[in-house]
Coordinates of C-alpha atoms in Angstrom, one line a residue:
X1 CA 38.5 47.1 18.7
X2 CA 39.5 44.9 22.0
X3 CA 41.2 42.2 21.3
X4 CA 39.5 38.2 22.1
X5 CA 42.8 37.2 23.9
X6 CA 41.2 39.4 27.4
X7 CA 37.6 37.7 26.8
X8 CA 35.3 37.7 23.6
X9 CA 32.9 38.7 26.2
X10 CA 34.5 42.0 27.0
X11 CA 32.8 45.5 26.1
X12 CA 35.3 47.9 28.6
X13 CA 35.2 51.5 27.7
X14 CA 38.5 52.1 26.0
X15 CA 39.1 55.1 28.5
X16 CA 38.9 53.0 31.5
X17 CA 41.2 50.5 29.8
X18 CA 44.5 51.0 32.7
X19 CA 47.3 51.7 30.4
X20 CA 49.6 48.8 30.5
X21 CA 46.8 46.4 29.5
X22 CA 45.3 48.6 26.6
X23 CA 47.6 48.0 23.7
X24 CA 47.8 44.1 25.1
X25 CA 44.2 43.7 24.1
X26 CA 43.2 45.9 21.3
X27 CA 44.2 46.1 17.7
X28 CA 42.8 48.2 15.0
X29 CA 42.4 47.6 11.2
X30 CA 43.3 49.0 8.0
X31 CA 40.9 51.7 8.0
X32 CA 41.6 52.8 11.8
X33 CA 44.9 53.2 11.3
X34 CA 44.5 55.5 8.7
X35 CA 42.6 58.2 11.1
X36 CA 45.1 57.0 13.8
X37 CA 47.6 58.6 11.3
X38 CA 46.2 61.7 10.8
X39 CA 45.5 62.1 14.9
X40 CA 49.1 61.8 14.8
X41 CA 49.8 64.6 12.2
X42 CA 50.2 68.1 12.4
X43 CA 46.8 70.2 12.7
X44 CA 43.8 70.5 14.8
X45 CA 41.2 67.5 14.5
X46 CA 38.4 66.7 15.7
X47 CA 36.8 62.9 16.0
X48 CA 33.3 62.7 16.0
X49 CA 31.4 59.6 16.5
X50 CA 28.6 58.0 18.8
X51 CA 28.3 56.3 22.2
X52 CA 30.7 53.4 21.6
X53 CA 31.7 54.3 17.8
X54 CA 35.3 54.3 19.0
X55 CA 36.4 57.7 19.5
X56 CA 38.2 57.2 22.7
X57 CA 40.2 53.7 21.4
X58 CA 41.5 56.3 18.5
X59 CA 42.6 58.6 20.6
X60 CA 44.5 56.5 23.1
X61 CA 45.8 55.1 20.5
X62 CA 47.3 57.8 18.7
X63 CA 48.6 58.9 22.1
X64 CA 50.6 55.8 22.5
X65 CA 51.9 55.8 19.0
X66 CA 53.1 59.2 19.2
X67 CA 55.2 58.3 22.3
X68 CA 57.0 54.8 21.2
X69 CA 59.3 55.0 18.2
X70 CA 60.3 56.5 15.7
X71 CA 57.5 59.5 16.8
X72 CA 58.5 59.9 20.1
X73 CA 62.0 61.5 18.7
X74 CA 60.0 64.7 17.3
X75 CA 56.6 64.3 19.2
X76 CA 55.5 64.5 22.8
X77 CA 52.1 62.9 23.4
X78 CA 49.7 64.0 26.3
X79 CA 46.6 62.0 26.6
X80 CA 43.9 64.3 29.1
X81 CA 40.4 62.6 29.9
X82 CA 37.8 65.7 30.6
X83 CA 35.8 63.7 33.0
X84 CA 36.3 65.7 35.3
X85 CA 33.3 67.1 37.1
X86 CA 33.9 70.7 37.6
X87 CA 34.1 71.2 33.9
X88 CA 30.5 70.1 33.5
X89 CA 29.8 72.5 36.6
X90 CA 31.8 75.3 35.9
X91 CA 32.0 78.5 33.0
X92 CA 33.7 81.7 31.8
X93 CA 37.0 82.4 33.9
X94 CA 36.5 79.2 36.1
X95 CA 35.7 76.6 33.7
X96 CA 39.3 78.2 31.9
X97 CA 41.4 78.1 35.0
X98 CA 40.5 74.6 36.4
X99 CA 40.9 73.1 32.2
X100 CA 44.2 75.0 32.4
X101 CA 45.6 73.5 35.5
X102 CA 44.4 70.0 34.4
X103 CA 46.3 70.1 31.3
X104 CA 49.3 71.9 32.9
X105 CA 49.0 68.4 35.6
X106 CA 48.7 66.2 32.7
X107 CA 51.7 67.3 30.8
X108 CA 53.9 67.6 33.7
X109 CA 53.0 63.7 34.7
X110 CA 53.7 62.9 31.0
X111 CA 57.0 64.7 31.0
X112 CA 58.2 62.7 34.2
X113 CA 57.2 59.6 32.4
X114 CA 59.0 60.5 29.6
X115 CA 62.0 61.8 31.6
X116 CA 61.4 65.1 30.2
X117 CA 62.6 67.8 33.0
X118 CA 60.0 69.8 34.0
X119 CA 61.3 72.7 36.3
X120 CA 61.1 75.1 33.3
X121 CA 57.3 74.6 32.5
X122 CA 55.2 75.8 35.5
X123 CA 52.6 77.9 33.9
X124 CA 49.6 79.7 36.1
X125 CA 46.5 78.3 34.7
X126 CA 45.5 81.2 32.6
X127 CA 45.0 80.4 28.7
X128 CA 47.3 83.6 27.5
X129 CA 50.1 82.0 30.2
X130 CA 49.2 78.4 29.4
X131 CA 49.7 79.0 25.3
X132 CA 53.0 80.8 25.3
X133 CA 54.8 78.2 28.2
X134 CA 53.8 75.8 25.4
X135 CA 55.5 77.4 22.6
X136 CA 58.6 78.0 24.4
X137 CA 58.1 74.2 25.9
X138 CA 58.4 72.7 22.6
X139 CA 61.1 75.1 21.2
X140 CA 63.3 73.9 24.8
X141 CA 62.3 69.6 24.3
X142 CA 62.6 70.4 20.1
X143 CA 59.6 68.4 20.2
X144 CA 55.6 69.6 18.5
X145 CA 53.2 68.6 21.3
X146 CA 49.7 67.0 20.9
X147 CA 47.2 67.2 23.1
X148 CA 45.1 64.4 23.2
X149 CA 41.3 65.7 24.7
X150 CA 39.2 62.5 25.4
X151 CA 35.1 62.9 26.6
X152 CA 35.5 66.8 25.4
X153 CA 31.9 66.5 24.7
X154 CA 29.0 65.8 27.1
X155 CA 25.4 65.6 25.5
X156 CA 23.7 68.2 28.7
X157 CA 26.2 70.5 28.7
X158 CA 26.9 73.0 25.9
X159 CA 27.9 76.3 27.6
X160 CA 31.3 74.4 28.4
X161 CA 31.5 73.2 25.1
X162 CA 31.7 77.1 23.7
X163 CA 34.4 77.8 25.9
X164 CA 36.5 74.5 25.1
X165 CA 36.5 75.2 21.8
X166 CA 37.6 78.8 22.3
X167 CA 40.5 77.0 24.0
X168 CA 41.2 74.3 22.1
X169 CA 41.5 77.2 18.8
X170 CA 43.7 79.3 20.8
X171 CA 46.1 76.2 21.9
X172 CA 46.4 75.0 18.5
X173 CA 49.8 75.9 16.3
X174 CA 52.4 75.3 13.8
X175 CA 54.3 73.1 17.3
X176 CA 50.9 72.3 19.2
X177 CA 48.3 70.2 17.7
X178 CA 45.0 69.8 19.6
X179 CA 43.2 66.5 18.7
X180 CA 39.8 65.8 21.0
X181 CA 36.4 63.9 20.4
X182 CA 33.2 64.8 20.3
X183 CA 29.7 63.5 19.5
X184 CA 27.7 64.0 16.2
X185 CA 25.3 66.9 16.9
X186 CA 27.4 68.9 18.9
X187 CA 27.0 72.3 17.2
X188 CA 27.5 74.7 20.4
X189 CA 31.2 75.6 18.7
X190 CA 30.7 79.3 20.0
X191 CA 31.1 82.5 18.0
X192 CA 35.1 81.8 18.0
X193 CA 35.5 78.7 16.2
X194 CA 35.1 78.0 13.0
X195 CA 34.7 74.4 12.2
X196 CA 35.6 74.4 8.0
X197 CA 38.5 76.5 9.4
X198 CA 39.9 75.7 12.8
X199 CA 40.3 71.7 13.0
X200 CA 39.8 69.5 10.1
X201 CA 36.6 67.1 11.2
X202 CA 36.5 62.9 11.2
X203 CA 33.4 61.2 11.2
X204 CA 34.0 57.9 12.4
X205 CA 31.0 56.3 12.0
X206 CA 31.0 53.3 9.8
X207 CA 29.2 54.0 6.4
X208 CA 27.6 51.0 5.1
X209 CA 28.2 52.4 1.5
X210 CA 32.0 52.3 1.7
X211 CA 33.9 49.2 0.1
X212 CA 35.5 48.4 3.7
X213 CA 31.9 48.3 5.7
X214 CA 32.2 44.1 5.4
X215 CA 35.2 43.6 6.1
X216 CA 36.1 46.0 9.2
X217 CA 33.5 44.0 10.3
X218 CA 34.6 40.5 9.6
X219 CA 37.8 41.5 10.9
X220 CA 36.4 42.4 14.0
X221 CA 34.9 38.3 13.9
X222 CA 38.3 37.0 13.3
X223 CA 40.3 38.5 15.6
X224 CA 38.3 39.2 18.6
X225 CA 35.8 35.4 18.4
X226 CA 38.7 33.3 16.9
X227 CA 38.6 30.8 19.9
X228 CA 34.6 31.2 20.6
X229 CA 32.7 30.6 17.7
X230 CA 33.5 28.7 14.7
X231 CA 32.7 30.6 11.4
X232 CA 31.8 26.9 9.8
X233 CA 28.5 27.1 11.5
X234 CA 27.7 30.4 10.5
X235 CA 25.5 29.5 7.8
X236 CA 25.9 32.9 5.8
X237 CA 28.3 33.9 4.1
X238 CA 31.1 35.1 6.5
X239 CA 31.2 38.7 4.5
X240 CA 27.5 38.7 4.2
X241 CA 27.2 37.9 8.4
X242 CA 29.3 40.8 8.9
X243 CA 28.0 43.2 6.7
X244 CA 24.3 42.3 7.8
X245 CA 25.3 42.5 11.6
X246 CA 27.1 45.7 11.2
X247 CA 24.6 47.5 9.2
X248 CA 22.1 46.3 11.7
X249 CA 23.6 48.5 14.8
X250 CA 24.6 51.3 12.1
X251 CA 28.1 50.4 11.9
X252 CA 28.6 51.2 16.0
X253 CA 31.3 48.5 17.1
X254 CA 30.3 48.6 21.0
X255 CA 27.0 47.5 19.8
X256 CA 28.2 45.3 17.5
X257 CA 30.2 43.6 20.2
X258 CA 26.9 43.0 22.1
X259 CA 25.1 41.5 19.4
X260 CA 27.7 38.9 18.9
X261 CA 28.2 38.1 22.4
X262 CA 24.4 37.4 22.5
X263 CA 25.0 35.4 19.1
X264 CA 27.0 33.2 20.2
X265 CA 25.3 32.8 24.0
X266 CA 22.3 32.3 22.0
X267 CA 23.6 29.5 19.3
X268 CA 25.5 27.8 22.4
X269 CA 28.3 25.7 19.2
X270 CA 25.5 24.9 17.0
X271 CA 24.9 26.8 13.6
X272 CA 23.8 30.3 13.5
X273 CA 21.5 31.1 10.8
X274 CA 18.7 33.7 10.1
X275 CA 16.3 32.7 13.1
X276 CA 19.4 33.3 15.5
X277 CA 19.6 36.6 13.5
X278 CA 16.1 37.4 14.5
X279 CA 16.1 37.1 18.2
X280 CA 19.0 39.0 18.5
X281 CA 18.3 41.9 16.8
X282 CA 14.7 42.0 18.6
X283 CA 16.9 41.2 21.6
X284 CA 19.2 44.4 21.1
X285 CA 16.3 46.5 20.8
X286 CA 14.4 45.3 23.9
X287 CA 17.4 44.9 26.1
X288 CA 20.0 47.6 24.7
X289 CA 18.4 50.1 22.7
X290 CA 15.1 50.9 24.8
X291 CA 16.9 51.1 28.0
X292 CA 19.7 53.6 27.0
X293 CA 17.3 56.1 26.2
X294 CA 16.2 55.3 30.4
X295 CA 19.9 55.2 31.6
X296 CA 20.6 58.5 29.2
X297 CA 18.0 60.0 30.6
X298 CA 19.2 61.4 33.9
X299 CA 22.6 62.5 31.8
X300 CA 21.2 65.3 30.1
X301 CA 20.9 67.9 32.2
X302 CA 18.3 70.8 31.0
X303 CA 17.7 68.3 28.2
X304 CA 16.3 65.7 30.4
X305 CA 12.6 66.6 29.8
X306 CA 13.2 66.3 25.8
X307 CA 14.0 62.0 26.6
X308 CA 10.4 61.3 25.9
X309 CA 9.4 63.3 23.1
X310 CA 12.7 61.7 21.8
X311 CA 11.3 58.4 22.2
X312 CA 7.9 59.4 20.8
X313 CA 10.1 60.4 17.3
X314 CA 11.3 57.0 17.3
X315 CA 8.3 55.0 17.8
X316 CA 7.2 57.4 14.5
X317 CA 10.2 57.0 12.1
X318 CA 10.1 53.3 13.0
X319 CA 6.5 53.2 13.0
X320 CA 6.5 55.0 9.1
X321 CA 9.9 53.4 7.7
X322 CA 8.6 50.3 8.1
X323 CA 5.4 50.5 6.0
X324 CA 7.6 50.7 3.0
X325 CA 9.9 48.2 4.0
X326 CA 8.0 45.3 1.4
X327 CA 8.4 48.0 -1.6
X328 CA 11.6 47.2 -3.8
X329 CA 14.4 49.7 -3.8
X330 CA 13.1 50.7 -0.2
X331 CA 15.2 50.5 2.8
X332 CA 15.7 51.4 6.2
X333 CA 16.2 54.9 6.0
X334 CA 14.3 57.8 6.1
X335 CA 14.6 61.4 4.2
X336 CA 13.0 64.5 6.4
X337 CA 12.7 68.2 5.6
X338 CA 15.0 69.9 7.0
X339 CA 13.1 72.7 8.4
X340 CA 12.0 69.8 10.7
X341 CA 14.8 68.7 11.4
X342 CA 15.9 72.0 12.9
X343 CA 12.7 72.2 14.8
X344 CA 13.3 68.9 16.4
X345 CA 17.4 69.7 16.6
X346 CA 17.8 68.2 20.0
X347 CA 15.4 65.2 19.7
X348 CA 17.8 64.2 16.8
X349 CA 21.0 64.2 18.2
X350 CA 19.5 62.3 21.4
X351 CA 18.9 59.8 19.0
X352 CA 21.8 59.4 17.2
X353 CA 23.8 59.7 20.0
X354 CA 21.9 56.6 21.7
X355 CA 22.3 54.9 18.1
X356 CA 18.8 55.0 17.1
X357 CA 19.7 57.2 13.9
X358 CA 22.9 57.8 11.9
X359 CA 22.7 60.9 9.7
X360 CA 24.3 60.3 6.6
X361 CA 23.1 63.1 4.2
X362 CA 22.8 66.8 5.3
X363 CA 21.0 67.9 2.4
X364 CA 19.5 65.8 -0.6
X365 CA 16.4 66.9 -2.8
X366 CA 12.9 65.5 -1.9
X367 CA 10.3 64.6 -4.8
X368 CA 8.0 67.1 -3.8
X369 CA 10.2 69.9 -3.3
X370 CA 12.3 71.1 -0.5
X371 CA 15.6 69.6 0.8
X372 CA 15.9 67.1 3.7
X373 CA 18.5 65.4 5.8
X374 CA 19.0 61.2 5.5
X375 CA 19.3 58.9 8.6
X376 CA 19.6 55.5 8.4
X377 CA 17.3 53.6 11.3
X378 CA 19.1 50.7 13.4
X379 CA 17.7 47.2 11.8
X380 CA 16.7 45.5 15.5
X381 CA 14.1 48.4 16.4
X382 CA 12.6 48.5 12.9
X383 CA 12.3 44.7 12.7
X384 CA 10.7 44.8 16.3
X385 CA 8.0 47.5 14.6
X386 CA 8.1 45.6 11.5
X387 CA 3.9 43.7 10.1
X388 CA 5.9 40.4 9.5
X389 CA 8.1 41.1 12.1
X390 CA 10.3 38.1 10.5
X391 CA 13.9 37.8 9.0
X392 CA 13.4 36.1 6.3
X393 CA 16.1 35.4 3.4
X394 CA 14.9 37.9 0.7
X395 CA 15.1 40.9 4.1
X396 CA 18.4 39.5 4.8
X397 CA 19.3 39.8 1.0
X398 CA 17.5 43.1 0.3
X399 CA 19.0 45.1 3.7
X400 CA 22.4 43.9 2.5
X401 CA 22.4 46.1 -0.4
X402 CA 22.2 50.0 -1.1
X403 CA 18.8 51.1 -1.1
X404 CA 17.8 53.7 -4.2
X405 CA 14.7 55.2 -2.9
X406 CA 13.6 56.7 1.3
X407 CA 10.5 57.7 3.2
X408 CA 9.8 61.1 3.1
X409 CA 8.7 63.0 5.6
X410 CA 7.8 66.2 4.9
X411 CA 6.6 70.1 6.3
X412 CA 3.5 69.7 8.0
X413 CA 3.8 66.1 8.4
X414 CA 3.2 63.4 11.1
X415 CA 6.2 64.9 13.0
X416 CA 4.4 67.9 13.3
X417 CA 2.6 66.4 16.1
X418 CA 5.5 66.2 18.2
X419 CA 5.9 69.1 20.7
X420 CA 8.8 70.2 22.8
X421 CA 8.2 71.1 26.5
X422 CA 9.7 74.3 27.8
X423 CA 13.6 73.8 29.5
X424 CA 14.9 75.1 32.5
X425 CA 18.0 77.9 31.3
X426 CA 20.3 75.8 34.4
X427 CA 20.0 72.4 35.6
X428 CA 22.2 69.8 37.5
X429 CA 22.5 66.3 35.9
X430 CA 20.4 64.4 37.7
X431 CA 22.3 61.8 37.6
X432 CA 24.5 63.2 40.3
X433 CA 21.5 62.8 42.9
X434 CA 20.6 59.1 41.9
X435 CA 21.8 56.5 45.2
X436 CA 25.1 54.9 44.8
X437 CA 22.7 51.1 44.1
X438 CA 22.7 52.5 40.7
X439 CA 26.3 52.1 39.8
X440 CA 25.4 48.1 41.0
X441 CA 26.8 45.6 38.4
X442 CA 24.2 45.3 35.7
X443 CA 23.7 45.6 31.9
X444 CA 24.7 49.4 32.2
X445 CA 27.7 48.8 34.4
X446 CA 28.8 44.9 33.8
X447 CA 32.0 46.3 35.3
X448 CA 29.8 48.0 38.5
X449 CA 30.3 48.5 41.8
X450 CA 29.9 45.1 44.2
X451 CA 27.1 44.7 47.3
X452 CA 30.1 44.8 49.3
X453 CA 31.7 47.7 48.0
X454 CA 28.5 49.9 48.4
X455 CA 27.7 49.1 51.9
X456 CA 32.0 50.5 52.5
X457 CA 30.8 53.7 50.7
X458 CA 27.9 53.8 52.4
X459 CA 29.1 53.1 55.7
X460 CA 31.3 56.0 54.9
X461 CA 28.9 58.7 54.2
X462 CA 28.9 58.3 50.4
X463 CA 24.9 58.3 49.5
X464 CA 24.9 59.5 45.9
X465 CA 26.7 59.2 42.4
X466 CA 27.5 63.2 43.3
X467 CA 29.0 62.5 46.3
X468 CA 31.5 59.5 44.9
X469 CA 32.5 61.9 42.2
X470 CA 33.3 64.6 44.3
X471 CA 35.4 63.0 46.2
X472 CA 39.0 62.9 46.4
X473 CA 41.2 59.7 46.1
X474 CA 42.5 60.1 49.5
X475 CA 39.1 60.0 50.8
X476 CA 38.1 57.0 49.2
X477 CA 41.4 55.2 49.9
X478 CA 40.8 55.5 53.7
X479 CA 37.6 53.5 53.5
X480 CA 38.2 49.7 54.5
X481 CA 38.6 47.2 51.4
X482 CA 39.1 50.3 48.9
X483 CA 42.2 50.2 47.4
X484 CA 44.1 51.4 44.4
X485 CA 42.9 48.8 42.1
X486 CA 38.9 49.2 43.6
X487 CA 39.8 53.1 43.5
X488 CA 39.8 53.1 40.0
X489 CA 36.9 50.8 39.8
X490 CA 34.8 53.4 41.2
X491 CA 35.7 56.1 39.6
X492 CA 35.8 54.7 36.1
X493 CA 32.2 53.6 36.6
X494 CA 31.4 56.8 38.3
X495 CA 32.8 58.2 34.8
X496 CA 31.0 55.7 33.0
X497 CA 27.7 56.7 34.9
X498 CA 27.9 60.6 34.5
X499 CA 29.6 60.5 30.5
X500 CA 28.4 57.6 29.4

């Protein structure tokens, strides 16, 4: 979590967190460090968690733990960030040689660092070539590397994903462990990796059923709003706040963050009860929620066209969730045959991964036969949907416990109406073609690009997102009023833009 002593109003991708000020301002609680342990163990692992969830604060993490003491005596920590565009662009033997010389870079740069000589490891970037110079690396250093692979995932690319995880299982050994993250949904593992075998899997998303939901979450109050809200005028109980708030973004921290920035702009020092509640839930789903399915949208590659029959599925669960929202023992999620579910595979996973949906059954039995898969549905959306669309105290009360029975959707249900249009078998994130004005400062970007900065990439031939990312630093460096510190501006929201 980032830490209130930068600014409680902070929400900074941990990736683009410049490494001498990420430990300063973020801590991590009792849960946290337990996964933080096990990235730092022997094994292959992979982290898998939504937009914001965490993944990449974990990983960092981990990385810098594994290089301070007492692990740094028997562990050497490289940290590699995969936003790198020719990965998303690339396959088969090209897509391995340029991932092959970015980790051979990155552990070189690491070994300087670490004053680690480096004249004996200068592997060609091949995979057979990379895998033994690291064997023999940490026999020479008598040290087990770990590899550290950040944004290994991107939603509208899959045929990359096959062949990373081809690599990551042939990296992996008794003295290499390959950690990376990934998003929920991601199932192109390709026909070499087998994923109850090859890495041992952490799903980070907060559960609302485990005993530590409330307080991660009030922890996350007192250490980051200590100075800018005072918890005497919340008038809720301070575990009950936290429990309510964090079940109401489905345990996703980044969103979480928002909803308490807004929570406190909103209260402006006076109390903060259920009305303040209300507005900004409906608040998150009008201004955060709705619109990341429009800035996610250009992301997705061939999966672009599936955006609004992805919206369409929301607006139904919502929609059909919240007609048994009055009912005791009812709650806000939603049981759905699974053959559906694997018709509408894609749709799904867009949604979790924009935190619309958390899945948090695979397969439970239905009443009228069948199996189906459980989501719970974000609490500012369905309150937006809801007939009373009030928070009153007996909501509050009842969506703070575990509800006992869901909707059910079944086979040949009102999902059935929801067709998917054909996709393209190749297709460029669009994203990469959108004008630079889109990387402006803005809800999407609060960290964007100024007026003044744009008209120097402009006035340098830069046009789109594509051309920014394509360039080199050397290029961007010679443009008047860009330097190192604006360099890394750019391309962190450049990175922002294209991974989200």
């Amino acid at each position: 979590m980032n830490n209130e002593l930068f600014d409680s109003e902070l929400i900074l991708a941990a990736e683009d967190f410049p490494d001498d000020q990420f430990q300063k301002y973020h801590t991590f609680s009792s849960y946290e460090n337990k996964i933080i342990r096990k990235l730092i163990a022997h094994g292959p692992v992979l982290i898998r968690g939504g937009r914001g969830s965490g993944k990449s604060a974990l990983l960092k993490e981990a990385y810098f733990r594994s290089n301070s003491t007492p692990f740094s005596e028997t562990i050497l920590g490289i940290y590699i960030s995969l936003r790198h565009l020719p990965l998303l662009r690339t396959e088969g033997k090209d897509y391995e040689h340029y991932f092959c010389k970015l980790v051979i870079d990155n552990i070189k740069k690491s070994m300087r660092s670490s004053d680690e000589e480096t004249e004996d490891f200068n592997p060609n970037p091949d995979i057979g070539e990379l895998q033994q110079e690291l064997l023999k690396l940490s026999t020479n250093i008598q040290k087990r590397i770990i590899l550290f692979f950040d944004d290994a995932a991107h939603i509208g690319r899959e045929t990359s994903l096959k062949e990373f995880f081809d690599i990551f299982r042939t990296l992996s050994s008794n003295t290499v462990s390959c950690k990376a993250a990934i998003y929920p949904g991601v199932t192109e593992f390709g026909s070499r990796f087998d994923l109850l075998n090859d890495a041992n899997v952490i799903d980070i998303a907060r559960n609302e059923e485990n005993p530590s939901f409330s307080s991660f979450f009030r922890e996350i109050i007192e250490v980051r709003y200590s100075s800018s809200v005072d918890t005497d005028n919340i008038k809720l109980p301070l575990d009950d706040f936290a429990r309510f708030l964090g079940r109401a973004v489905t345990g996703n921290v980044r969103a979480f963050i928002y909803a308490m920035n807004y929570l406190i702009e909103l209260s402006d020092e006076d109390s903060i009860g259920l009305l303040e509640i209300e507005k900004t839930l409906k608040n998150l789903a009008i201004e955060y929620y709705w619109p990341l399915l429009e800035e996610l949208q250009p992301k997705l590659g061939k999966y672009e066209p599936l955006v609004d029959p992805a919206r369409e599925l929301a607006e139904i669960l919502y929609d059909d969730v919240s007609k048994l929202v009055d009912r005791p023992d009812y709650g806000p999620s939603c049981l759905i045959n699974r053959e559906v579910v694997e018709r509408l595979k894609k749709l799904f996973e867009i949604m979790e991964y924009a935190g619309f949906v958390v899945k948090r059954d695979s397969s439970r039995a239905m009443k009228n036969g069948g199996r189906g898969t459980r989501y719970i549905l974000n609490l500012c959306n369905l309150l937006e949907v809801m007939p009373s669309n009030r928070l009153t105290t007996d909501l509050f009360k009842k969506w703070n416990t575990i509800e006992k029975e869901y909707t059910q959707i079944h086979r040949r249900g009102i999902l059935d109406k929801i067709s998917l249009p054909p996709l393209e078998e190749s297709s460029n994130l669009g994203i990469l073609d959108k004008d630079i004005s889109v990387l402006a400062k803005s809800k999407a970007y609060p960290y964007g690009l100024t007026p003044h900065r744009m008209r120097k990439l402009e006035q340098g031939n830069f046009s789109t997102v594509g051309d920014i990312a394509e360039a080199k630093d050397e290029e961007l460096l010679k443009l008047e009023d860009i330097g190192d510190i604006w360099l890394n501006r750019i391309k962190s929201v450049v990175g922002q833009a294209i991974w989200m």
